[in-house]
Coordinates of C-alpha atoms in Angstrom, one line a residue:
M236 CA -0.1 0.4 0.1
N237 CA 1.4 3.4 -1.2
R238 CA 1.7 6.5 1.1
I239 CA -1.5 8.6 -0.4
A240 CA -3.6 5.4 -0.2
G241 CA -2.9 4.9 3.3
I242 CA -3.8 8.3 3.9
F243 CA -7.1 7.9 2.1
I244 CA -8.1 4.9 4.3
S245 CA -7.2 7.0 7.7
L246 CA -9.4 9.8 6.4
I247 CA -12.3 7.3 5.9
V248 CA -11.8 5.8 9.1
A249 CA -11.7 8.9 10.9
L250 CA -14.8 10.0 9.1
F251 CA -16.8 6.7 9.8
V252 CA -15.6 7.2 13.4
A253 CA -16.7 10.7 13.5
L254 CA -20.0 10.3 12.1
P255 CA -23.2 9.8 14.4
V256 CA -24.5 6.4 15.0
K257 CA -28.4 6.2 14.1
A258 CA -30.6 6.4 17.5
D259 CA -31.6 3.1 17.3
D260 CA -28.1 1.5 16.6
A261 CA -26.5 3.2 19.7
E262 CA -25.6 1.4 22.3
F263 CA -24.3 2.4 26.3
G264 CA -22.7 0.3 28.8
L265 CA -23.7 0.9 32.5
P266 CA -22.3 3.9 34.2
F267 CA -21.7 1.8 37.7
D268 CA -21.1 -2.1 38.8
F269 CA -24.1 -2.7 40.7
P270 CA -27.7 -3.4 40.1
V271 CA -30.1 -1.4 38.5
L272 CA -32.3 0.7 40.7
F273 CA -34.2 3.8 40.1
S274 CA -35.3 6.7 42.7
G275 CA -36.4 9.0 39.9
N276 CA -37.3 8.5 36.0
F277 CA -37.4 10.4 32.9
A278 CA -39.9 13.5 32.4
E279 CA -41.2 13.0 36.3
L280 CA -43.2 16.1 37.0
R281 CA -41.3 19.0 38.8
S282 CA -41.7 22.4 39.5
N283 CA -41.6 24.5 36.3
H284 CA -39.7 21.3 34.5
F285 CA -39.7 17.9 33.3
H286 CA -37.0 15.6 35.2
G287 CA -34.3 15.5 32.4
G288 CA -32.9 12.3 33.4
V289 CA -32.8 9.3 35.5
D290 CA -31.6 9.2 39.1
F291 CA -30.0 5.8 39.7
K292 CA -29.9 4.8 43.2
T293 CA -26.1 4.3 44.4
Q294 CA -26.7 1.8 47.4
G295 CA -26.9 4.8 50.0
A296 CA -23.3 5.7 49.7
I297 CA -21.3 8.0 47.7
G298 CA -17.9 7.4 46.1
K299 CA -19.1 4.9 43.6
P300 CA -17.2 4.5 40.7
I301 CA -18.5 6.4 37.7
H302 CA -17.6 4.6 34.0
A303 CA -18.4 6.1 30.6
P304 CA -20.9 4.2 29.1
A305 CA -19.3 4.8 25.0
D306 CA -16.3 6.1 23.8
G307 CA -15.8 9.9 23.6
Y308 CA -14.6 13.1 25.5
I309 CA -15.0 14.6 28.9
S310 CA -16.6 18.0 27.2
R311 CA -17.7 19.8 30.4
V312 CA -17.7 20.1 34.1
T313 CA -19.7 22.4 36.5
V314 CA -19.7 23.0 39.9
A315 CA -22.7 24.8 41.8
P316 CA -24.4 25.2 45.1
G317 CA -27.7 23.6 43.8
G318 CA -28.9 21.9 40.8
Y319 CA -26.3 19.4 39.7
G320 CA -23.9 20.3 42.3
N321 CA -20.5 18.7 40.6
A322 CA -21.8 17.5 37.3
L323 CA -19.8 16.0 34.3
Y324 CA -20.8 16.0 30.7
V325 CA -19.1 13.1 28.1
T326 CA -19.7 14.1 24.2
H327 CA -19.9 10.3 22.3
Y328 CA -19.2 9.7 19.1
N329 CA -22.6 8.2 18.6
G330 CA -24.4 11.1 18.2
Y331 CA -25.3 11.5 22.6
T332 CA -23.7 13.5 25.2
T333 CA -24.4 12.0 28.7
V334 CA -24.5 14.3 32.0
Y335 CA -23.6 13.0 35.4
G336 CA -24.7 14.9 38.4
H337 CA -24.3 15.1 42.1
L338 CA -20.7 13.9 42.2
E339 CA -18.4 13.8 44.8
K340 CA -15.3 14.2 43.0
F341 CA -13.8 14.4 39.4
T342 CA -10.6 12.7 37.7
S343 CA -7.5 14.3 39.4
E344 CA -6.7 16.0 36.7
I345 CA -10.4 17.6 36.3
E346 CA -10.3 18.5 40.1
T347 CA -6.9 20.3 39.8
L348 CA -8.4 22.8 36.6
V349 CA -11.4 23.1 38.6
R350 CA -9.9 24.3 41.9
E351 CA -7.2 26.7 40.1
R352 CA -10.4 28.2 38.4
Q353 CA -11.8 28.8 41.9
Y354 CA -9.3 30.4 43.7
R355 CA -8.2 32.7 40.1
D356 CA -11.9 33.5 40.1
E357 CA -12.6 33.9 44.1
T358 CA -15.6 31.7 43.5
F359 CA -17.0 28.4 44.5
A360 CA -19.4 28.1 41.3
V361 CA -17.4 27.3 38.1
D362 CA -18.3 26.1 34.7
L363 CA -15.5 24.9 32.3
S364 CA -15.6 23.5 28.7
F365 CA -12.9 21.3 27.2
A366 CA -11.9 20.5 23.7
Q367 CA -12.2 16.9 22.0
D368 CA -8.3 16.1 22.3
K369 CA -8.2 17.2 26.5
F370 CA -9.8 14.3 27.9
P371 CA -10.7 11.4 25.7
V372 CA -12.5 8.5 27.4
K373 CA -13.1 4.8 26.5
R374 CA -15.9 2.8 27.1
G375 CA -15.7 1.5 30.7
E376 CA -12.7 4.1 32.2
I377 CA -13.6 5.8 35.4
I378 CA -14.6 9.2 35.0
A379 CA -16.1 10.5 38.7
L380 CA -17.1 9.5 41.9
S381 CA -20.8 9.6 42.8
G382 CA -22.1 11.6 45.4
N383 CA -24.4 13.9 47.4
T384 CA -23.7 17.4 46.1
G385 CA -25.9 20.0 44.9
Y386 CA -29.7 20.0 45.5
S387 CA -29.4 16.2 46.2
F388 CA -31.4 14.7 49.2
G389 CA -29.5 11.1 49.4
P390 CA -26.7 10.2 47.5
H391 CA -27.4 9.0 44.0
L392 CA -26.8 9.5 40.5
H393 CA -28.6 11.8 37.9
F394 CA -27.9 10.3 34.9
E395 CA -28.9 12.2 31.5
V396 CA -28.6 11.4 27.8
R397 CA -28.8 14.2 25.3
E398 CA -28.7 14.4 21.5
T399 CA -25.5 16.1 20.9
E400 CA -26.7 18.2 18.0
S401 CA -30.0 19.2 19.5
N402 CA -29.3 19.1 23.0
E403 CA -32.4 17.7 23.7
L404 CA -32.9 15.4 26.1
V405 CA -34.1 11.9 25.5
N406 CA -35.2 8.9 27.9
P407 CA -32.4 7.1 28.7
L408 CA -34.3 4.0 29.6
R409 CA -34.4 3.2 25.9
F410 CA -31.0 2.1 26.3
Y411 CA -31.3 0.4 29.7
K412 CA -34.4 -1.5 29.7
K413 CA -32.7 -4.9 29.5
H414 CA -31.1 -4.0 32.7
V415 CA -34.1 -3.2 35.0
K416 CA -37.1 -5.6 36.4
D417 CA -40.3 -4.2 36.2
T418 CA -43.6 -6.2 36.0
K419 CA -45.3 -3.4 38.0
P420 CA -48.1 -1.6 36.1
P421 CA -48.9 2.5 36.4
K422 CA -52.0 2.9 38.6
A423 CA -54.2 6.0 38.7
L424 CA -55.1 7.9 42.1
A425 CA -57.6 10.2 41.1
L426 CA -59.4 11.9 37.9
S427 CA -60.5 15.6 37.2
L428 CA -63.3 16.8 35.0
H429 CA -62.7 20.2 33.3
P430 CA -65.6 22.6 31.8
R431 CA -64.4 24.7 29.0
P432 CA -64.9 28.2 30.3
G433 CA -68.0 29.5 28.7
K434 CA -68.8 26.1 27.1
G435 CA -69.4 23.4 29.3
V436 CA -70.4 22.4 32.6
V437 CA -69.7 19.5 35.1
E438 CA -72.3 18.5 37.6
G439 CA -74.4 21.7 36.2
L440 CA -71.4 24.2 37.1
P441 CA -69.0 25.7 35.3
R442 CA -66.0 24.4 37.7
K443 CA -63.9 21.3 37.7
A444 CA -64.5 18.1 39.5
V445 CA -62.3 15.7 41.4
R446 CA -63.0 11.9 42.2
R447 CA -60.5 9.3 43.7
V448 CA -59.9 6.0 42.0
V449 CA -60.6 3.5 44.9
D450 CA -59.7 0.0 44.2
G451 CA -59.5 0.8 40.5
R452 CA -62.8 1.8 40.0
V453 CA -64.4 5.9 39.5
K454 CA -67.7 4.9 41.4
D455 CA -69.4 8.4 40.6
T456 CA -71.0 9.0 37.1
L457 CA -70.8 12.2 36.6
R458 CA -73.2 14.8 34.7
V459 CA -71.4 16.7 31.8
W460 CA -72.9 18.7 29.1
G461 CA -70.9 21.2 26.7
E462 CA -67.1 20.7 25.9
V463 CA -65.3 19.3 29.0
G464 CA -61.7 17.8 29.2
F465 CA -60.4 15.2 31.5
G466 CA -57.0 15.0 33.7
I467 CA -55.4 12.1 35.6
K468 CA -53.1 12.1 38.5
A469 CA -51.0 8.5 38.2
L470 CA -47.8 7.1 39.2
D471 CA -45.6 4.3 38.1
Y472 CA -43.8 1.4 40.2
M473 CA -40.9 -0.9 39.2
D474 CA -39.7 -4.1 41.0
N475 CA -37.3 -4.4 44.1
T476 CA -38.2 -0.6 45.3
S477 CA -40.7 1.3 47.0
N478 CA -40.3 4.3 45.2
N479 CA -42.9 5.7 42.4
Y480 CA -42.5 7.2 39.1
G481 CA -43.8 9.2 36.6
V482 CA -46.1 7.2 33.9
Y483 CA -44.3 6.5 30.4
R484 CA -47.4 6.7 28.3
I485 CA -51.0 8.0 28.9
E486 CA -53.9 7.3 26.5
L487 CA -57.4 8.5 26.8
N488 CA -60.3 7.2 24.6
V489 CA -64.2 8.1 24.3
D490 CA -66.4 5.6 22.7
G491 CA -63.6 3.6 21.2
E492 CA -62.2 6.9 19.8
Q493 CA -58.8 8.1 20.9
L494 CA -59.0 12.2 21.9
F495 CA -55.3 12.6 23.8
S496 CA -52.1 10.5 24.3
C497 CA -48.6 11.3 25.5
T498 CA -45.4 9.4 25.7
M499 CA -42.3 10.5 27.6
D500 CA -39.7 9.9 24.9
R501 CA -38.0 13.3 24.5
V502 CA -38.1 17.0 25.4
A503 CA -36.1 20.2 24.6
F504 CA -35.0 22.5 27.6
T505 CA -37.4 25.3 26.1
E506 CA -40.1 23.1 26.6
N507 CA -39.9 22.9 30.1
R508 CA -42.0 25.5 31.6
L509 CA -44.9 24.3 29.3
I510 CA -45.3 21.7 31.8
N511 CA -47.4 24.4 33.7
A512 CA -49.6 24.3 30.6
W513 CA -50.3 20.5 30.9
V514 CA -50.8 19.9 34.3
D515 CA -53.8 21.5 36.4
Y516 CA -51.5 24.2 37.9
E517 CA -54.2 25.2 40.2
A518 CA -54.4 22.0 41.8
Y519 CA -50.3 22.1 42.2
Y520 CA -50.1 25.7 43.8
L521 CA -52.9 24.9 46.3
S522 CA -52.4 21.5 47.1
G523 CA -49.2 20.0 45.4
E524 CA -51.2 17.3 43.2
W525 CA -50.0 16.8 40.0
F526 CA -53.3 16.2 37.6
M527 CA -52.2 15.7 34.2
R528 CA -54.5 17.6 31.7
S529 CA -56.0 15.2 28.6
H530 CA -56.7 18.2 26.7
L531 CA -54.7 21.1 25.5
L532 CA -54.7 24.5 26.1
E533 CA -54.4 26.8 23.2
N534 CA -51.1 27.9 23.7
N535 CA -49.4 24.4 24.4
P536 CA -47.4 22.9 21.7
L537 CA -45.8 20.2 24.3
R538 CA -44.6 17.6 21.9
L539 CA -45.3 14.9 24.4
L540 CA -48.6 15.5 23.9
S541 CA -50.8 14.3 20.8
A542 CA -54.9 15.3 20.8
D543 CA -57.7 15.1 18.4
N544 CA -58.6 18.2 16.0
N545 CA -60.7 19.2 18.9
R546 CA -57.5 19.5 21.3
G547 CA -58.9 16.5 23.5
W548 CA -62.0 18.4 24.4
L549 CA -64.9 16.1 24.8
C550 CA -68.3 17.3 23.1
V551 CA -71.2 16.4 25.0
N552 CA -74.3 17.2 23.2
E553 CA -76.4 13.9 23.6
Q554 CA -78.3 12.7 26.5
R555 CA -76.7 9.3 26.9
L556 CA -73.6 7.7 28.6
Y557 CA -70.1 8.0 27.5
N558 CA -67.7 5.4 27.5
V559 CA -64.5 6.9 28.8
E560 CA -61.2 4.6 28.9
Y561 CA -57.6 5.5 30.3
I562 CA -54.8 3.5 29.6
L563 CA -51.4 3.8 31.3
A564 CA -48.4 2.0 30.4
D565 CA -44.7 1.9 31.0
M566 CA -41.7 1.1 28.7
H567 CA -41.9 -2.6 29.8
G568 CA -45.3 -3.3 28.5
N569 CA -47.1 -3.3 31.9
S570 CA -50.5 -1.5 31.4
T571 CA -53.5 -0.6 33.4
R572 CA -57.1 0.0 31.9
Y573 CA -59.6 2.4 33.6
R574 CA -63.3 2.7 32.4
F575 CA -66.0 4.6 33.7
F576 CA -68.8 6.7 32.3
V577 CA -69.9 10.1 32.3
K578 CA -73.6 11.2 31.5
G579 CA -74.7 13.7 28.9
D580 CA -77.5 15.9 30.9
S581 CA -78.6 18.6 29.0
C582 CA -78.7 22.2 30.7
A583 CA -77.6 25.5 30.5
V584 CA -74.2 26.5 30.0
P585 CA -73.6 30.2 32.1
P586 CA -71.4 32.3 29.4
L587 CA -68.0 33.3 30.4
N588 CA -67.9 35.7 33.6
S589 CA -65.8 38.4 32.8
A590 CA -67.3 41.4 34.6
G591 CA -64.8 43.4 36.4
S592 CA -62.1 41.9 34.6
Q593 CA -59.9 42.4 31.6
Y594 CA -60.1 39.5 28.6
L595 CA -56.8 38.7 27.5
R596 CA -56.1 36.9 24.4
W597 CA -52.8 34.4 24.5
D598 CA -52.3 35.2 20.7
T599 CA -51.9 38.9 20.8
D600 CA -50.0 41.6 23.0
N601 CA -51.5 42.4 26.1
E602 CA -50.9 45.3 29.0
L603 CA -52.4 45.3 32.3
R604 CA -52.5 48.9 33.6
D605 CA -54.0 50.3 36.8
L606 CA -52.9 53.4 38.9
G607 CA -49.2 52.9 39.6
M608 CA -48.9 49.9 37.9
R609 CA -48.1 48.3 34.7
L610 CA -47.6 44.9 33.0
R611 CA -46.8 43.7 29.4
I612 CA -47.7 40.6 28.4
P613 CA -46.5 39.8 25.1
K614 CA -48.2 37.3 22.4
S615 CA -47.5 33.7 23.5
T616 CA -46.6 34.5 26.8
L617 CA -50.3 33.2 28.1
F618 CA -50.9 29.1 28.1
D619 CA -54.7 30.4 26.9
D620 CA -57.0 33.1 26.9
A621 CA -57.6 34.3 30.5
T622 CA -59.6 36.6 32.4
L623 CA -57.7 38.8 34.9
R624 CA -58.6 41.1 37.7
V625 CA -56.2 43.7 38.9
E626 CA -57.1 44.6 42.9
R627 CA -55.3 47.4 44.3
T628 CA -54.6 47.5 48.1
E629 CA -53.5 51.2 49.3
K630 CA -50.7 51.0 51.6
P631 CA -50.6 54.7 52.8
G632 CA -46.7 55.3 54.0
A633 CA -45.6 52.7 51.8
L634 CA -43.2 52.5 48.7
S635 CA -45.9 51.4 46.7
D636 CA -49.5 49.7 46.9
R637 CA -49.9 46.2 46.6
Y638 CA -51.4 44.8 43.2
N639 CA -52.9 41.3 43.1
L640 CA -53.2 39.9 39.7
N641 CA -56.4 37.8 39.4
G642 CA -56.1 36.9 43.1
T643 CA -54.1 33.7 42.4
T644 CA -50.8 33.1 40.6
Q645 CA -51.3 32.2 36.8
P646 CA -48.0 30.4 35.3
L647 CA -46.2 32.4 32.1
W648 CA -44.4 30.5 29.3
S649 CA -41.5 33.3 29.7
G650 CA -40.9 36.4 31.9
C651 CA -42.3 39.6 31.1
E652 CA -41.6 43.1 32.3
L653 CA -44.0 44.4 35.4
L654 CA -43.8 48.2 36.3
I655 CA -44.5 49.3 39.7
R656 CA -44.8 53.1 40.5
L657 CA -42.2 54.3 43.4
K658 CA -44.5 56.6 45.7
R659 CA -41.5 57.9 47.7
T660 CA -37.6 57.6 47.6
P661 CA -36.4 55.8 50.8
A662 CA -33.7 57.9 53.2
E663 CA -31.9 54.3 52.5
G664 CA -31.8 54.8 48.8
V665 CA -33.4 53.3 45.9
G666 CA -30.8 50.7 45.5
K667 CA -32.5 48.8 48.5
C668 CA -35.9 48.8 47.1
Y669 CA -37.2 45.7 45.1
I670 CA -40.1 44.1 43.8
R671 CA -41.6 41.5 46.1
C672 CA -44.3 38.4 45.6
V673 CA -46.6 38.3 48.2
R674 CA -47.4 34.9 49.4
G675 CA -49.5 34.5 52.5
K676 CA -47.4 36.3 55.4
G677 CA -44.1 35.8 53.6
G678 CA -42.8 36.1 49.7
Y679 CA -39.9 36.4 48.1
G680 CA -37.8 38.8 45.7
V681 CA -38.1 39.1 42.0
G682 CA -35.1 41.7 41.3
G683 CA -36.0 45.3 40.3
T684 CA -34.1 48.6 39.2
L685 CA -35.4 52.2 38.8
K686 CA -36.6 53.4 35.4
D687 CA -38.0 57.2 35.7
G688 CA -39.7 56.4 39.1
W689 CA -40.9 53.2 38.4
M690 CA -39.5 49.9 39.6
A691 CA -39.0 47.3 36.4
A692 CA -38.5 43.4 37.4
E693 CA -39.1 40.2 35.0
V694 CA -42.0 38.0 36.6
T695 CA -42.6 34.7 35.8
S696 CA -46.4 34.1 37.0
L697 CA -49.1 36.1 37.8
G698 CA -49.7 37.1 41.6
C699 CA -49.4 39.6 44.1
Y700 CA -46.6 42.1 44.2
E701 CA -45.7 45.5 45.8
I702 CA -42.1 47.2 46.2
A703 CA -40.2 46.4 49.3
L704 CA -37.3 47.7 51.2
D705 CA -34.3 45.4 51.9
T706 CA -31.7 46.9 54.5
V707 CA -31.8 43.5 56.6
P708 CA -28.1 42.1 56.0
P709 CA -27.9 38.4 55.4
V710 CA -27.5 36.3 58.5
V711 CA -24.5 34.4 59.2
K712 CA -24.2 31.9 62.1
P713 CA -21.3 29.4 63.2
V714 CA -22.6 25.7 63.3
N715 CA -20.9 23.5 65.7
E716 CA -18.1 26.0 66.6
K717 CA -16.3 24.0 69.5
Q718 CA -15.9 21.2 66.9
W719 CA -14.0 23.1 64.7
K720 CA -10.8 22.4 65.8
R721 CA -11.3 18.8 66.1
S722 CA -12.8 18.1 62.8
G723 CA -10.6 20.9 60.7
C724 CA -13.6 22.3 59.4
L725 CA -15.3 25.8 59.7
T726 CA -19.1 26.2 59.0
F727 CA -21.6 28.5 58.8
H728 CA -25.4 28.4 58.1
I729 CA -26.1 31.6 55.7
G730 CA -29.4 33.4 54.3
D731 CA -31.1 36.2 53.3
G732 CA -35.2 36.5 53.9
E733 CA -35.5 39.2 51.4
T734 CA -33.3 39.5 48.0
G735 CA -31.6 36.7 48.8
V736 CA -27.8 35.9 49.1
K737 CA -25.7 37.3 46.1
S738 CA -22.1 36.3 47.2
Y739 CA -19.7 34.7 50.0
K740 CA -16.3 34.9 50.3
G741 CA -13.9 33.8 53.2
Y742 CA -10.5 34.9 53.9
I743 CA -8.0 33.0 56.5
D744 CA -4.9 35.4 57.4
G745 CA -6.0 37.5 54.8
E746 CA -5.9 34.9 51.9
F747 CA -8.8 33.7 50.2
K748 CA -9.5 30.2 50.8
L749 CA -12.7 28.4 49.3
F750 CA -15.9 27.9 51.4
K751 CA -18.0 25.4 49.5
F752 CA -21.8 26.6 49.6
S753 CA -24.9 23.9 49.6
S754 CA -28.4 25.6 49.2
K755 CA -29.9 22.3 50.3
N756 CA -29.1 22.9 53.9
A757 CA -27.9 26.7 53.4
R758 CA -24.5 25.4 54.7
L759 CA -21.0 27.2 54.1
T760 CA -18.1 25.2 54.7
C761 CA -14.3 25.3 54.7
N762 CA -12.2 22.2 54.8
L763 CA -9.1 23.5 56.5
G764 CA -6.7 20.7 55.7
S765 CA -7.9 20.6 51.9
E766 CA -7.8 24.1 51.5
G767 CA -3.7 24.2 53.0
V768 CA -4.4 25.8 56.4
S769 CA -1.7 24.7 58.7
R770 CA -2.2 23.8 62.1
G771 CA -2.2 26.6 65.0
R772 CA -3.9 29.7 65.4
H773 CA -5.8 31.7 62.7
S774 CA -7.7 34.8 61.7
L775 CA -10.9 34.3 59.6
R776 CA -12.7 36.9 57.8
L777 CA -15.8 36.0 55.9
V778 CA -18.0 38.1 53.6
V779 CA -21.7 37.9 52.9
T780 CA -23.6 40.2 50.9
D781 CA -27.2 40.1 49.6
R782 CA -28.6 41.3 46.3
A783 CA -29.4 44.7 47.7
G784 CA -25.9 45.3 48.7
N785 CA -26.1 44.6 52.4
E786 CA -23.4 43.1 54.0
T787 CA -22.4 40.7 56.9
V788 CA -18.8 40.5 58.1
T789 CA -17.7 37.9 60.3
E790 CA -14.2 37.9 62.2
K791 CA -13.3 35.6 64.4
I792 CA -9.8 34.0 65.7
F793 CA -9.8 30.4 65.7
T794 CA -7.3 27.4 67.0
Y795 CA -7.0 24.3 64.6

């Protein structure tokens, strides 16, 4: 073989290796050496998002070796006080990227790079990306150790499979079905019926009704008329574990015709907030229950869902029994059927009552105005048409009046600008002002900047808002201070009840030292041995700042 032919063959081989493998042909090995058990599955319902992967149980321990499931390279690592905590990304040559969250440790080389960046920028949170030739890995190679970092409340491995080109999340169970024992079908816990506003009634009333599933049955036959939608609360189960999971597939049929189905195969990050359009958000907000709608709101293009030409709404216009059937199934073919009836009962359908409210369309730009308040809601921000009432409560002497938009919290697909007029300038300065979302006796800050006498902030739900003043510095409390010398670990609890903690930095003997923060317990910790602090007497200076610029400085002398 001459040299030119050899180069040509090498180029063909390299091109073949670089091309993505078809999805159905891709193979992944297990990322660990122990039996597969899940504590969470793909696309489970979470606050404002779908669960992006699966949670593998790690036998109740941290420090389990994690292996690369296929050839590729480490393309990114992140460190954060919440979320995934320590996370690692591997880009594979089969067209996918795998993600590993809540890790205890990276490889020694990556640990060194992370530490260098943390000290260079004097920050705990980092995000590093790597070129293809920096950290190549082979299938089976150890790439990290499992842990419990970030927003994790027990040792486990959060594992994602993303399509590299689109960065969309795909169901990892498609690659690992053969490793999972599952003979248990999903189960329904409750059903809901939703009259379409202004077009339908349930039990003669324009409000939803909920019925529990008892012994696999719905005992009541509800009377309905006009257009109604269905919803279901359901969970899945697996062998050898007491955990429950999200349901892979839901199908709704009426009189043998399919009205709706959903299949949890893939989801894009841009679709995450559409979870609030799919579920009964009011039920979740008020009671924490997840009812999944089997009908589509007007502005819900979520690809997991499929409906008939009437978007899953049933038109009841005959006085007879309608045969309703739900089919719940998992990826292993286990399924359960639930059959019940609704009875068509002719009655008057009251028109949509919008008296005293403003009618907003989801497919146009909208603006709410009141004395001292403006809210711009761009087209496609609402999930459906809505009637919203603005209730203003005067607060003499306050920075602003309080504005309650519709008396509850209605979710939005994306943020929109809220403006509230500042009634007076506080002596502490406008830099301490912020917009607060009021919930019960408490609330939380959504930020805010001054614009020509108005405070402006982006909001992602329609609730109750006012301007507040944050002059209180963050709380910083030592934890188990008497144990510091023995444990070699400085620990503080930090928090801020108004605008939230923005930054934290620790200095020992005048030099920056890394303090790790965990958002799940609000603990700030410095391991003295790991940070190169010698035995002896030392000075500590800890600076914690909130988003309004209030600062708490803690200075201590300690012996290690």
